[in-house]
CSV table of C-alpha atoms and ligand atoms in Angstrom, one decimal:
chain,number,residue,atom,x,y,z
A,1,UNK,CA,-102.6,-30.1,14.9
A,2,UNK,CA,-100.2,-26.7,16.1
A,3,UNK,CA,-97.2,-26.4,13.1
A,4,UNK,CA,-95.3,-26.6,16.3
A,5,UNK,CA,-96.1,-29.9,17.6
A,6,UNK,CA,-93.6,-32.1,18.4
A,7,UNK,CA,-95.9,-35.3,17.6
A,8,UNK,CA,-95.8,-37.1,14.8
A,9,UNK,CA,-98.7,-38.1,13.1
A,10,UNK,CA,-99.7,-41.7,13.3
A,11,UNK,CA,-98.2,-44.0,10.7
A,12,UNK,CA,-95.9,-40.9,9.8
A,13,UNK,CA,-92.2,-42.4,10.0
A,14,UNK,CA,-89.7,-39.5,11.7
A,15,UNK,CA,-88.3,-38.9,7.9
A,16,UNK,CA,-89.8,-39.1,4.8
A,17,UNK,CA,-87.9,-37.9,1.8
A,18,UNK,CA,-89.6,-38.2,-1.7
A,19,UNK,CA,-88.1,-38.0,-5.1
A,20,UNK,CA,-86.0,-35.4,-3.6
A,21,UNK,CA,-83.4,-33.2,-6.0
A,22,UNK,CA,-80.8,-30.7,-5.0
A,23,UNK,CA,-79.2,-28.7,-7.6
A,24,UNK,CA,-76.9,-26.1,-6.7
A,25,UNK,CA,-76.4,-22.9,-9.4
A,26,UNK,CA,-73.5,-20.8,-7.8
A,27,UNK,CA,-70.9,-22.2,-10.8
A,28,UNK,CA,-70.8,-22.3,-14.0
A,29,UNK,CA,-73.2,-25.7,-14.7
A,30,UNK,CA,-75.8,-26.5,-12.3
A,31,UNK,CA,-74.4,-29.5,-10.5
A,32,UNK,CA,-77.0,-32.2,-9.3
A,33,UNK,CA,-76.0,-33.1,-6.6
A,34,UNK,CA,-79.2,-35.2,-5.5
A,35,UNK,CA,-81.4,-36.4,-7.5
A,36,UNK,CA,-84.8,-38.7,-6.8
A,37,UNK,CA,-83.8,-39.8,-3.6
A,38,UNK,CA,-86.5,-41.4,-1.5
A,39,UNK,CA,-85.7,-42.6,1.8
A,40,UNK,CA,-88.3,-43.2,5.0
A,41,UNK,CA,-86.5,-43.5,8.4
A,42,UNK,CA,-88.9,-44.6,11.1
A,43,UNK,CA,-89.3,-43.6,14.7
A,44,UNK,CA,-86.1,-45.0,16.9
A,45,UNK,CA,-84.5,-46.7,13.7
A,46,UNK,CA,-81.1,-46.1,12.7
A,47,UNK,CA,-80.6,-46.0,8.6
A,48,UNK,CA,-76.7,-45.6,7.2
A,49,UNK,CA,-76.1,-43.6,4.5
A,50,UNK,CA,-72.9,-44.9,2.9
A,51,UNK,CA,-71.1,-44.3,-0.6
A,52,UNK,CA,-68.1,-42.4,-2.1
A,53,UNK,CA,-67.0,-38.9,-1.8
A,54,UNK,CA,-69.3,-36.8,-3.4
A,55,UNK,CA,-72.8,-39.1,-3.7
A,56,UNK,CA,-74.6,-36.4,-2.1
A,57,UNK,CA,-74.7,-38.1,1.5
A,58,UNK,CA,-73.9,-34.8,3.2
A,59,UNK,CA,-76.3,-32.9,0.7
A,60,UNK,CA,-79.4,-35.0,1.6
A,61,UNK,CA,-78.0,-34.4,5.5
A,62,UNK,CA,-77.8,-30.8,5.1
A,63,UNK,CA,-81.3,-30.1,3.4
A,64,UNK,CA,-83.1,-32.1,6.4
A,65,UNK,CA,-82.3,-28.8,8.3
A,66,UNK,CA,-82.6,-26.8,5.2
A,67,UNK,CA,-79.0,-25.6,5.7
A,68,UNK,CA,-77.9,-24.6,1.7
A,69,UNK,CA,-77.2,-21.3,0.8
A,70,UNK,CA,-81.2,-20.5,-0.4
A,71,UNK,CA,-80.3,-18.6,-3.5
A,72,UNK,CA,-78.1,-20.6,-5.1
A,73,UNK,CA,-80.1,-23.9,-4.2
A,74,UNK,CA,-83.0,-25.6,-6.2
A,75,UNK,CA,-84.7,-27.8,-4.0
A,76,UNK,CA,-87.3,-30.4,-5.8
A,77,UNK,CA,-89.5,-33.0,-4.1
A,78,UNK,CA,-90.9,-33.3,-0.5
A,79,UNK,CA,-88.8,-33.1,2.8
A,80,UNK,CA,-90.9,-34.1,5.8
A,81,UNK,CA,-89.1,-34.5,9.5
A,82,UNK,CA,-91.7,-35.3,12.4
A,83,UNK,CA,-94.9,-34.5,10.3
A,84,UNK,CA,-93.4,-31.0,9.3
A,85,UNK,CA,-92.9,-30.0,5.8
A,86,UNK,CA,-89.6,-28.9,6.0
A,87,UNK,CA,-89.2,-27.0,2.4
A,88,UNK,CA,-92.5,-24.9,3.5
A,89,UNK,CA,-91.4,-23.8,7.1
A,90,UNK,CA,-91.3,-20.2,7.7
A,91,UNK,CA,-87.9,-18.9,9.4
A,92,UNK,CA,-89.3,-18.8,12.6
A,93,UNK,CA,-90.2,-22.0,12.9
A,94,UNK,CA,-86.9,-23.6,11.2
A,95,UNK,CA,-85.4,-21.9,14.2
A,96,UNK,CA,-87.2,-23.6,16.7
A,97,UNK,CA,-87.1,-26.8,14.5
A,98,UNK,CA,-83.1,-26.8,14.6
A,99,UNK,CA,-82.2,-28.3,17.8
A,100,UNK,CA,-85.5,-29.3,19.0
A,101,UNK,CA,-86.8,-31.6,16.6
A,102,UNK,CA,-83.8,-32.7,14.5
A,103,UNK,CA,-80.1,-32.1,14.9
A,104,UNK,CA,-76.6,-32.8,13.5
A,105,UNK,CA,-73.2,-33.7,14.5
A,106,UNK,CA,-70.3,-33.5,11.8
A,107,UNK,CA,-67.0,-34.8,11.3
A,108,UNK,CA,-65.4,-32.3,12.8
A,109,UNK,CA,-66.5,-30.3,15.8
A,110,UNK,CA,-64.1,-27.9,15.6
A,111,UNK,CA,-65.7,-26.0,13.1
A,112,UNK,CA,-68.9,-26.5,14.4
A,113,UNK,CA,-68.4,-25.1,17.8
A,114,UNK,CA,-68.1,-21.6,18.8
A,115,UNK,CA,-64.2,-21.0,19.5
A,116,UNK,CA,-65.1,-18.0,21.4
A,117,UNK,CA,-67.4,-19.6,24.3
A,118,UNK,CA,-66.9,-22.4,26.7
A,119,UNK,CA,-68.7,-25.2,25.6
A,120,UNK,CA,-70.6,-25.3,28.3
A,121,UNK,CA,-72.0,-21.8,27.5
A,122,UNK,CA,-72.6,-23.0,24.3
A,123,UNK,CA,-75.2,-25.2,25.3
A,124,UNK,CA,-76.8,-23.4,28.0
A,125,UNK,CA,-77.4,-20.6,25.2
A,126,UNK,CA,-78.7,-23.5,22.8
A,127,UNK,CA,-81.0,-24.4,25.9
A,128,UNK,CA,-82.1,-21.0,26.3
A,129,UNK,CA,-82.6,-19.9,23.2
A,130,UNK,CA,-85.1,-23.2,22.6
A,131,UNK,CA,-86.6,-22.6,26.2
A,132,UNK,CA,-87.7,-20.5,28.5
A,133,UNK,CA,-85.4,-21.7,31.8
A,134,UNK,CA,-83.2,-19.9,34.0
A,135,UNK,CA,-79.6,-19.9,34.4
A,136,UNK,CA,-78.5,-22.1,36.5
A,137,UNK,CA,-81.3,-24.9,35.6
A,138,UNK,CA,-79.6,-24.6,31.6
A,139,UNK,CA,-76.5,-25.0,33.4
A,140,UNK,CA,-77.6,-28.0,35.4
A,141,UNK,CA,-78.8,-29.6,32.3
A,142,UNK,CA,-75.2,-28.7,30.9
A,143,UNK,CA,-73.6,-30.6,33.5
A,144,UNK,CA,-76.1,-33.8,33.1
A,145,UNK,CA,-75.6,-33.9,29.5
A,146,UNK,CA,-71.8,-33.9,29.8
A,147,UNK,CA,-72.2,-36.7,32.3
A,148,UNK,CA,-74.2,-38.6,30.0
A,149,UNK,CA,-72.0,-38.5,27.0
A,150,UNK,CA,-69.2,-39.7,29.8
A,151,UNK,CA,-66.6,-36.4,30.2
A,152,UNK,CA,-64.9,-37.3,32.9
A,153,UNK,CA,-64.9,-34.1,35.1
A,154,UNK,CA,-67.8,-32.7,33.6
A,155,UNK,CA,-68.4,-29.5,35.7
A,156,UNK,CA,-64.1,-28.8,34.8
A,157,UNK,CA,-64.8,-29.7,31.4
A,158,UNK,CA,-68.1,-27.7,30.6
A,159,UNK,CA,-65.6,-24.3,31.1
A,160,UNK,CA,-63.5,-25.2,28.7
A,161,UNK,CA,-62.7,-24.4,25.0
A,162,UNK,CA,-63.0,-26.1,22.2
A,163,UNK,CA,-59.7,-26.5,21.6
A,164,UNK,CA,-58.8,-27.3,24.8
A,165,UNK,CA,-60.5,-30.9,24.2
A,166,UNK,CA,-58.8,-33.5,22.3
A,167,UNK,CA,-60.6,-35.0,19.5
A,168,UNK,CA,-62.4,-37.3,21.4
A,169,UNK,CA,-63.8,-35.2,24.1
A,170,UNK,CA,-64.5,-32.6,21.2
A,171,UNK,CA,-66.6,-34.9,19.7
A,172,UNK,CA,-68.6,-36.2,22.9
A,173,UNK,CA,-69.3,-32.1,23.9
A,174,UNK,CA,-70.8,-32.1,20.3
A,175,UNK,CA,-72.8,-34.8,20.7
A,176,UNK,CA,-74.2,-33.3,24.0
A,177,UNK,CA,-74.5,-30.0,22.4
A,178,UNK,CA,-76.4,-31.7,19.8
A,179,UNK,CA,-79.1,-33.4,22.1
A,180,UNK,CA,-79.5,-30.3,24.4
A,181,UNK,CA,-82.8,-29.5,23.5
A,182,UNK,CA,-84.2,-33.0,23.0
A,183,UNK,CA,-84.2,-33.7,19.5
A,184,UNK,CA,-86.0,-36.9,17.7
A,185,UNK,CA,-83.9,-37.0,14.9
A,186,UNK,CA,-79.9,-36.8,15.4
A,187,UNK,CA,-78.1,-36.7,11.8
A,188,UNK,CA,-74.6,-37.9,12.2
A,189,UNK,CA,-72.0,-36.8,9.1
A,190,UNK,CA,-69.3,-39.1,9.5
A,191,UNK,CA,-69.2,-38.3,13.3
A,192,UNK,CA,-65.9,-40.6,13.8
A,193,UNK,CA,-63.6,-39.9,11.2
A,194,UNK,CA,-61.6,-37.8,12.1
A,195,UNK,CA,-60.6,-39.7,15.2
A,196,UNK,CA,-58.6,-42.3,15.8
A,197,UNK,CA,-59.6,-46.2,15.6
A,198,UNK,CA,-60.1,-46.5,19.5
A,199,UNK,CA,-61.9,-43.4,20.1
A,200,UNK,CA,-64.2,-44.3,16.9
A,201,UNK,CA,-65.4,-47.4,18.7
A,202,UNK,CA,-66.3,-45.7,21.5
A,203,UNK,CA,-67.8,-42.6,20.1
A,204,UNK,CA,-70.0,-45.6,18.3
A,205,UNK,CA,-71.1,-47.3,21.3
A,206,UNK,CA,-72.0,-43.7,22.8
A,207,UNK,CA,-73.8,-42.6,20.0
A,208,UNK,CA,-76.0,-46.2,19.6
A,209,UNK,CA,-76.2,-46.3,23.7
A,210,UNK,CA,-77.6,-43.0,23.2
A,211,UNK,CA,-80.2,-43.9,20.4
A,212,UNK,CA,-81.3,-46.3,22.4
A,213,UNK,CA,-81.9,-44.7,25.7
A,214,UNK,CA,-83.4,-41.7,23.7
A,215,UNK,CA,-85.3,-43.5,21.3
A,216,UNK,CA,-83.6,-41.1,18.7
A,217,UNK,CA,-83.9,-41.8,15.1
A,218,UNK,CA,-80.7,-41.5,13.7
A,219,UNK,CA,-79.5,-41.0,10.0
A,220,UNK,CA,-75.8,-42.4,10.4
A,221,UNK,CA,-73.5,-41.2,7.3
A,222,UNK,CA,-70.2,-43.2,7.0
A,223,UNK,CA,-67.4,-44.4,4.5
A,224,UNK,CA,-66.7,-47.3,6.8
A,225,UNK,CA,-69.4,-50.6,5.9
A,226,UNK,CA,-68.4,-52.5,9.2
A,227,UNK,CA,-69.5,-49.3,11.1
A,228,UNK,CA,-72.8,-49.3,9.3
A,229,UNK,CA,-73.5,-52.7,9.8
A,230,UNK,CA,-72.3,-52.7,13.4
A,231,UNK,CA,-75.0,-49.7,14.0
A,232,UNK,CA,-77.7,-49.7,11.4
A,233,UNK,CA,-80.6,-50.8,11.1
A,234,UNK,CA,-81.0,-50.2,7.3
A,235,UNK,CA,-78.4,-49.0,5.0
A,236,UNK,CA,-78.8,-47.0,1.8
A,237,UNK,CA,-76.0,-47.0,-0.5
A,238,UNK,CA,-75.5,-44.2,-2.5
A,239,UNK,CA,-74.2,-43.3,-5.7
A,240,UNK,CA,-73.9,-40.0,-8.1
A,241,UNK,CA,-77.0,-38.3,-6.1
A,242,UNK,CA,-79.1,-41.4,-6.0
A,243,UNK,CA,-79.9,-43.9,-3.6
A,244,UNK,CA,-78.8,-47.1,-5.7
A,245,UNK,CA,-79.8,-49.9,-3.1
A,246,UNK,CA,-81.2,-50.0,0.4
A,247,UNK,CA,-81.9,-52.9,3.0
A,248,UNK,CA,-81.7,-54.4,5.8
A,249,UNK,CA,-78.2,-54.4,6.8
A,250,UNK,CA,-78.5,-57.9,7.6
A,251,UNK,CA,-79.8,-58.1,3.7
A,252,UNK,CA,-77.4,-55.6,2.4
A,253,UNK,CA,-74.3,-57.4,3.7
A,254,UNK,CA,-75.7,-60.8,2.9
A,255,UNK,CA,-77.6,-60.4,-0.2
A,256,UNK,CA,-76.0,-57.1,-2.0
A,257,UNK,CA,-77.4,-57.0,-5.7
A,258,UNK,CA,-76.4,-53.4,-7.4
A,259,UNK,CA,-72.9,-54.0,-8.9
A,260,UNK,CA,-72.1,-50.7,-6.8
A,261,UNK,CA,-72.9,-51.9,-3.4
A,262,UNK,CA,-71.0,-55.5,-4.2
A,263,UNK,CA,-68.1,-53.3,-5.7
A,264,UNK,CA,-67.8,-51.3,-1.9
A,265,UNK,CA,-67.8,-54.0,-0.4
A,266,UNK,CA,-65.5,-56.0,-2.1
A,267,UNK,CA,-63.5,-53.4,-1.4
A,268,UNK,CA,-63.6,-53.4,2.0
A,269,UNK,CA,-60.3,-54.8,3.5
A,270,UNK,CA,-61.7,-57.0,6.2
A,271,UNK,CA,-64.5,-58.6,8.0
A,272,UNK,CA,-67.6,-60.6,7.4
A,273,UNK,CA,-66.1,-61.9,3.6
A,274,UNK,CA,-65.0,-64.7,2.4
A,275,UNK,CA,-61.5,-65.5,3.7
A,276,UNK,CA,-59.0,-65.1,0.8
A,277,UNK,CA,-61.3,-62.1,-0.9
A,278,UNK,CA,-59.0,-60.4,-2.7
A,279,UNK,CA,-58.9,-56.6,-2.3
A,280,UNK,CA,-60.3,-54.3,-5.3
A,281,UNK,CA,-60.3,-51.0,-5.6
A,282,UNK,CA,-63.1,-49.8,-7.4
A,283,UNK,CA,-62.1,-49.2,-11.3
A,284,UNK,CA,-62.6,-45.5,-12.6
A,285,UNK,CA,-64.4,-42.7,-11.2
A,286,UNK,CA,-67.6,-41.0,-10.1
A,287,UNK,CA,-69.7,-39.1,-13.5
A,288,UNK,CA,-69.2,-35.0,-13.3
A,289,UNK,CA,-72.3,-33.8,-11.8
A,290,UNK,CA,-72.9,-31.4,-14.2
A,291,UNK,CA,-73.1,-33.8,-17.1
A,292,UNK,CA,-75.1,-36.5,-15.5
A,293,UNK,CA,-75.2,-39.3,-18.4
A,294,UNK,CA,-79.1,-41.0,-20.0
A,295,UNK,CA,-79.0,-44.2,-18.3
A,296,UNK,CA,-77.3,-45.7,-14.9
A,297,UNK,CA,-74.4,-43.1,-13.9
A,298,UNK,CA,-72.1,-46.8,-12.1
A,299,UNK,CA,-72.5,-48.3,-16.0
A,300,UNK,CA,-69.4,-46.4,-17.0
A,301,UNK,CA,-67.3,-48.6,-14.4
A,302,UNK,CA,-69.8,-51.5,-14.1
A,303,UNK,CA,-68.7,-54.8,-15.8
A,304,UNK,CA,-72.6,-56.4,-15.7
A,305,UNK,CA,-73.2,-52.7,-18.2
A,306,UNK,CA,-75.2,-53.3,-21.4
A,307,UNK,CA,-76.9,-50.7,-23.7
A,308,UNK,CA,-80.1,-50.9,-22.1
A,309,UNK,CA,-78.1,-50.0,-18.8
A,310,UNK,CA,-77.0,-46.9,-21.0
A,311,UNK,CA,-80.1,-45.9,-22.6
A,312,UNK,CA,-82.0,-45.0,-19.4
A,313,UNK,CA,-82.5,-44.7,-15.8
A,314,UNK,CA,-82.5,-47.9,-14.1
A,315,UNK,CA,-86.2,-47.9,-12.2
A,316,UNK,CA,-86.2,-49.3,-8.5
A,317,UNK,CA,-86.7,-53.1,-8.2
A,318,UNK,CA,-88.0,-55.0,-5.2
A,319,UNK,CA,-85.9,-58.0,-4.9
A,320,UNK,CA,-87.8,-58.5,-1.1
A,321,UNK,CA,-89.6,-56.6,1.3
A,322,UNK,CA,-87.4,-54.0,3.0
A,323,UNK,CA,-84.7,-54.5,0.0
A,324,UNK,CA,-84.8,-52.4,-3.5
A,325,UNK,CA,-82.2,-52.2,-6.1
A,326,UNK,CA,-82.2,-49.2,-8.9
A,327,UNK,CA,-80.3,-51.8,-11.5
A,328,UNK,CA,-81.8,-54.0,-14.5
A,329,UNK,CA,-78.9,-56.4,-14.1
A,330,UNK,CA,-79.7,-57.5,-9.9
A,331,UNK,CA,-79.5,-61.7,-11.7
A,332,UNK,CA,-76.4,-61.2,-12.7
A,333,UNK,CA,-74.7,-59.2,-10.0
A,334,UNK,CA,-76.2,-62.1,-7.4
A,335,UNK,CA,-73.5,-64.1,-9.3
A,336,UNK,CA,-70.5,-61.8,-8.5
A,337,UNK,CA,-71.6,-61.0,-4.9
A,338,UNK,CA,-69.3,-61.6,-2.2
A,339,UNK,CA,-69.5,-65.2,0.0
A,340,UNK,CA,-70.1,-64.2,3.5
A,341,UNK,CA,-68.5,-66.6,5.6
A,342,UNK,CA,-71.4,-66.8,8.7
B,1,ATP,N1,-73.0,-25.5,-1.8
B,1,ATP,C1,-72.6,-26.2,-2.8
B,1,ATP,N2,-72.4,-25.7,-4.1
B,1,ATP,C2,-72.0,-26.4,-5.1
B,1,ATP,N3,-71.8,-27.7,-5.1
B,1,ATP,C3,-71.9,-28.3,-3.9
B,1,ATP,C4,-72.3,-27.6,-2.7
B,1,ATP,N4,-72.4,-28.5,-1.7
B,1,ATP,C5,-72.0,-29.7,-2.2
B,1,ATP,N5,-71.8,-29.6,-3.5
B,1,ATP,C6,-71.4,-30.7,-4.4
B,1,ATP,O1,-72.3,-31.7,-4.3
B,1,ATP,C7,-71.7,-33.0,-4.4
B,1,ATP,C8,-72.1,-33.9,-3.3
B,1,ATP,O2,-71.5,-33.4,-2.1
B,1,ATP,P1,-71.6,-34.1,-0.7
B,1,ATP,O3,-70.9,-33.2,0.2
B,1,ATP,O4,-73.1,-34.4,-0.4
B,1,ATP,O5,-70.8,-35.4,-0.9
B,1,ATP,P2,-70.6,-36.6,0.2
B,1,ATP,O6,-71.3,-37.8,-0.3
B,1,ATP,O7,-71.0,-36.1,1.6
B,1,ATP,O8,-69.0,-36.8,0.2
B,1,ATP,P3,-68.0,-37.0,1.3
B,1,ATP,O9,-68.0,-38.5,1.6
B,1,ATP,O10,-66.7,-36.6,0.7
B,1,ATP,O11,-68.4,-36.2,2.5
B,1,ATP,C9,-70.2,-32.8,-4.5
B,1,ATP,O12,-69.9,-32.8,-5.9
B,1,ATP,C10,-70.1,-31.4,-4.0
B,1,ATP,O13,-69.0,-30.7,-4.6
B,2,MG,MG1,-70.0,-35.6,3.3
């Protein structure tokens, strides 16, 4: 099989991530800022990435296009997107690779796009620089793309600068920017954030219409649980650098056994709990990255926390096909989990 072959492997899912770690060296400690994260997403499936500021969601994002500064980065464990070893690729082929087999969208697209260029001519470069087409057929693709992401007068709208767009429009050029070269895998870093509540629910729908039209595999990153269970079709939670639980979201929402994942979403404000579940913030905060403790880095604000939760790192446990908590304590965090009310 060509290194540039766009087909996966049978039995290869689109992502395969293994005991990954990311360490970063510019400061003064190394700060680990991933660390033994293993995460499959197959072909067409949507998988959340959810947890606090600084868990390393937008890390593990950024290294499946090997975007870290290379010098300052120490990169353990195996990256694989579409059957290509990601860590190994020469430059040449990471080039091609960006775009055309996996691409991102970010919070905000104001500092992802160009302010210098239309939009438009912003993606007819992307599609040129990927393919060998003319002009005007990049431009015609330009102009389909902006339909399909819904602009409303796209041909108007393709000359016009970023910051000429409100939020919303901003964010739907990105996402047709993003998919102007046919990728497989779209990775979404909190794509809706920064807008407001309306505009979030649509850019949602857009994005999983999208998915599902494209049979995209999409890595979905987002604070907001309702959003991840609204798109997702598994959900890794994660914590310090680590993947602490991941399910189904059906069996993440419903069955939730690290003391972490039951912590967010008791948390959450509103929605699929019981009615009269109080609010709680989550006691404490995040371990320094540079001074990762022995055991379990939640134990310092977990109330289930005994010494043996201290002494070492919790190992993965199955608790059912498709659903694996890193905790020792998964019996007694059953008891604490949140009622759902359906
Ligand atoms: N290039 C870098 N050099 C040093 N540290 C970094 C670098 N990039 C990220 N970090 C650190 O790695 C940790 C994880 O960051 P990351 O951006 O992945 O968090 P996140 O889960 O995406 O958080 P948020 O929800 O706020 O976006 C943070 O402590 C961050 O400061
Ligand atoms: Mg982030």
């Amino acid at each position: 099989m060509s290194t540039h072959s766009n087909v996966i492997p049978d039995g290869e899912p689109m992502v395969r991530l293994r005991d990954l770690s990311v360490t970063f060296s510019g400061g003064r400690k190394p700060v680990h800022a991933v660390s033994g994260v293993s995460l499959d997403v197959r072909r067409g499936e949507v998988v959340a990435l959810i947890g606090e500021s600084g868990s390393g969601k937008s890390v593990t994002m950024r290294t499946l296009l090997r975007l870290h500064p290379e010098r300052r980065t120490r990169i353990g464990g195996q990256v694989q997107v579409a059957g290509r070893d990601v860590l190994a690729m020469p430059q040449r082929e990471l080039f091609d690779f960006r775009g055309k087999v996996a691409s991102m969208i970010f919070q905000e697209p104001l500092l992802a796009l160009d302010p210098v260029y239309s939009v438009g001519a912003q993606i007819v470069e992307s599609i040129r620089r990927h393919e060998t087409v003319s002009e005007s057929e990049a431009r015609q693709r330009a102009l389909a793309l902006f339909e399909r992401v819904r602009i409303p007068s796209p041909e108007r709208r393709l000359a016009a600068y970023p910051h000429e767009m409100s939020g919303g429009m901003r964010q739907r050029a990105m996402i047709a920017l993003a998919l102007a070269c046919k990728p497989q895998l779209l990775l979404a870093d909190e794509p809706t954030t920064a807008l407001d509540a309306t505009v979030q629910i649509q850019i949602l729908l857009l994005l999983r219409e999208l998915q599902r039209d494209l049979g995209l595999s999409v890595i979905f990153v987002t604070h907001d649980i309702g959003a991840a269970v609204e798109v997702a079709d598994r959900i890794a939670v994660m914590y310090a650098g680590r993947i602490v639980e991941e399910g189904t979201a059906r069996e993440l929402i419903r069955s939730p056994r690290h003391p972490y994942t039951i912590a967010l979403l008791k948390s959450r404000a509103h929605g699929a709990l019981a009615r009269g579940a109080r609010l709680e913030t989550i006691g404490g905060a995040p371990p320094d990255l540079s001074a990762l403790p022995p055991g379990c880095a939640f134990a310092e604000r977990c109330a289930l926390a005994n010494d043996m939760c201290r002494a070492a790192q919790p190992a993965a446990v199955e608790l059912a096909p498709n659903h694996r908590a890193r905790c020792i304590r998964t019996d007694a965090a059953a008891a604490i989990a949140p009622v759902l009310v359906a």
